Amino acid sequence: MVRGVAFVRGDSKITGVVNFEQIDEKSPTTISWHLTGNDANAERGFHIHEFGDNTNGCTSAGPHFNPFGRAHGGPGDSERHVGDLGNFKTDAAGNSKGTMKDNLVKLIGLESVLGRTLVIHAGTDDLGKGHDAESKSTGNAGPRPSCGVIGLAAEPSCAARPSSLKSLSPSHL
């Protein structure tokens, strides 16, 4: 089994932990998250972007991870970027906790997402169903207020306790 983790933070109050687990190269990857600081009762897009570069904030992460050259779509679509994870829903306090399985996201093999950036977007992803060119590349998900590089993890990381992030200095993230 291979595990990955992204501690997300940025120029907003959105913080949290996203864990990834894959048993073997042919298995789906389980993605679980616990995020805080979002807008209340909202749907927000989240994607895996091509680069693990956050030198200029989340904008340095580049486009969605798309090794097969496909159009943007939703996580259940056959036509989509590997990095297209869709939307997560927030509760009345702006928090989100969830789990999903994904057959395209890999931690093992040539298309591994380890070392790439997970980005939380400020808007709702239209899943490539919009009527403009931007829909087919970004899902019109908007700005990138929070992100984190997906690193190799030994164990699942405090996904149930994002408040523990407050004790970590930026050098530990």
Coordinates of C-alpha atoms in Angstrom, one line a residue:
M1 CA 0.0 0.0 0.0
V2 CA 1.1 3.5 -0.8
R3 CA -0.2 6.6 1.0
G4 CA 0.0 10.3 0.2
V5 CA -1.0 13.4 2.0
A6 CA -1.6 17.0 1.2
F7 CA -1.8 19.7 4.0
V8 CA -3.7 22.5 2.3
R9 CA -3.4 26.2 3.1
G10 CA -3.0 29.4 1.3
D11 CA -4.0 33.1 1.1
S12 CA -7.4 32.3 2.7
K13 CA -8.7 30.7 5.9
I14 CA -9.2 27.4 4.1
T15 CA -7.0 24.7 5.7
G16 CA -7.2 20.9 6.0
V17 CA -5.8 17.5 5.2
V18 CA -6.4 15.3 2.1
N19 CA -5.2 11.7 2.3
F20 CA -4.6 9.3 -0.6
E21 CA -4.3 5.5 -0.4
Q22 CA -3.7 2.9 -3.1
I23 CA -3.2 -0.8 -2.4
D24 CA -1.5 -1.6 -5.7
E25 CA -1.2 -0.2 -9.3
K26 CA -4.5 -1.7 -10.5
S27 CA -6.5 -0.6 -7.5
P28 CA -8.5 2.6 -7.2
T29 CA -7.2 5.3 -5.0
T30 CA -9.2 6.2 -1.9
I31 CA -9.2 10.0 -1.3
S32 CA -10.4 11.3 2.0
W33 CA -10.5 14.9 3.2
H34 CA -11.3 17.2 6.2
L35 CA -11.3 20.8 5.2
T36 CA -12.3 23.9 7.2
G37 CA -12.7 27.6 6.5
N38 CA -14.8 27.4 3.3
D39 CA -18.0 29.3 2.5
A40 CA -21.0 27.8 4.3
N41 CA -23.3 25.4 2.4
A42 CA -21.3 25.6 -0.8
E43 CA -19.9 23.2 -3.4
R44 CA -16.2 23.9 -4.2
G45 CA -14.1 22.4 -6.9
F46 CA -10.9 20.6 -6.1
H47 CA -8.3 19.2 -8.5
I48 CA -4.8 17.8 -8.7
H49 CA -2.6 20.2 -10.7
E50 CA 0.4 19.3 -12.7
F51 CA 3.2 20.8 -10.7
G52 CA 4.3 20.5 -7.0
D53 CA 5.4 24.1 -7.2
N54 CA 3.9 26.6 -4.8
T55 CA 6.6 29.3 -5.1
N56 CA 4.0 31.8 -6.3
G57 CA 1.2 30.5 -4.2
C58 CA -1.3 28.1 -5.7
T59 CA -0.9 29.7 -9.2
S60 CA 2.5 28.0 -9.6
A61 CA 0.8 24.6 -9.6
G62 CA 0.0 24.9 -13.3
P63 CA -3.0 23.3 -15.1
H64 CA -4.9 20.3 -14.0
F65 CA -2.9 17.1 -14.2
N66 CA -3.8 15.7 -17.6
P67 CA -1.3 13.2 -18.9
F68 CA -3.7 11.7 -21.5
G69 CA -4.6 15.1 -23.1
R70 CA -8.4 14.9 -22.4
A71 CA -11.0 17.6 -21.9
H72 CA -12.1 18.6 -18.4
G73 CA -14.9 16.5 -16.8
G74 CA -16.3 15.2 -13.6
P75 CA -14.9 12.3 -11.6
G76 CA -17.4 9.8 -13.0
D77 CA -16.9 10.8 -16.7
S78 CA -14.8 8.7 -19.1
E79 CA -13.5 12.0 -20.7
R80 CA -11.7 13.9 -18.0
H81 CA -8.3 15.0 -16.7
V82 CA -6.7 12.6 -14.2
G83 CA -6.8 15.6 -11.7
D84 CA -10.5 16.2 -12.0
L85 CA -11.9 15.4 -8.6
G86 CA -15.2 17.3 -9.0
N87 CA -16.7 19.2 -6.0
F88 CA -17.0 18.7 -2.3
K89 CA -19.9 20.1 -0.2
T90 CA -19.6 22.2 2.9
D91 CA -21.8 22.3 5.9
A92 CA -23.3 25.3 7.7
A93 CA -20.0 26.1 9.3
G94 CA -18.0 25.8 6.0
N95 CA -16.4 22.4 6.9
S96 CA -16.2 19.4 4.7
K97 CA -15.3 15.8 5.5
G98 CA -15.6 13.0 2.9
T99 CA -14.2 10.1 1.1
M100 CA -14.2 9.0 -2.6
K101 CA -12.6 6.3 -4.7
D102 CA -11.0 7.2 -8.1
N103 CA -9.8 4.8 -10.8
L104 CA -7.6 7.4 -12.6
V105 CA -5.8 8.9 -9.7
K106 CA -2.7 6.8 -9.0
L107 CA 0.0 6.9 -6.4
I108 CA 1.9 4.0 -8.1
G109 CA 3.2 4.1 -11.7
L110 CA 4.1 6.6 -14.4
E111 CA 1.0 8.8 -13.8
S112 CA 1.5 9.1 -10.1
V113 CA 0.1 12.2 -8.4
L114 CA 2.8 12.2 -5.7
G115 CA 4.7 15.5 -5.9
R116 CA 1.8 17.3 -7.6
T117 CA -0.4 19.9 -6.0
L118 CA -4.0 19.5 -4.7
V119 CA -5.8 22.8 -5.2
I120 CA -9.0 23.9 -3.5
H121 CA -10.9 26.3 -5.7
A122 CA -13.1 29.3 -4.7
G123 CA -16.0 28.3 -7.0
T124 CA -18.1 25.3 -8.1
D125 CA -16.7 23.1 -10.8
D126 CA -19.2 22.9 -13.7
L127 CA -17.6 19.4 -14.6
G128 CA -17.0 20.5 -18.2
K129 CA -20.7 20.9 -18.8
G130 CA -20.5 24.7 -19.4
H131 CA -20.9 26.3 -22.8
D132 CA -17.5 28.1 -23.0
A133 CA -13.9 27.0 -23.7
E134 CA -12.9 27.5 -20.0
S135 CA -15.4 24.8 -19.0
K136 CA -13.5 22.3 -21.0
S137 CA -10.2 23.2 -19.4
T138 CA -10.9 24.3 -15.8
G139 CA -14.6 23.7 -15.1
N140 CA -14.9 27.4 -14.4
A141 CA -13.9 26.6 -10.8
G142 CA -12.4 30.0 -10.2
P143 CA -9.4 31.2 -8.1
R144 CA -7.1 29.0 -6.0
P145 CA -7.3 30.1 -2.4
S146 CA -5.7 27.0 -0.9
C147 CA -3.4 24.2 -1.9
G148 CA -0.8 21.7 -0.8
V149 CA 1.7 19.4 -2.4
I150 CA 0.8 15.7 -2.3
G151 CA 3.7 14.0 -0.4
L152 CA 4.5 10.4 0.4
A153 CA 3.0 9.5 3.8
A154 CA 3.9 6.7 6.2
E155 CA 0.4 6.7 7.8
P156 CA -2.9 8.5 7.3
S157 CA -2.5 12.0 8.6
C158 CA -4.8 13.7 11.1
A159 CA -7.7 13.9 8.6
A160 CA -10.1 13.9 11.5
R161 CA -8.3 16.8 13.2
P162 CA -7.4 19.7 10.9
S163 CA -7.1 21.9 14.0
S164 CA -3.8 20.2 14.5
L165 CA -2.5 22.1 11.5
K166 CA -2.5 25.3 13.7
S167 CA 0.4 23.9 15.7
L168 CA 2.5 23.3 12.6
S169 CA 4.7 26.1 11.3
P170 CA 4.9 26.7 7.6
S171 CA 8.3 25.0 7.5
H172 CA 6.6 21.8 8.5
L173 CA 4.0 22.0 5.7

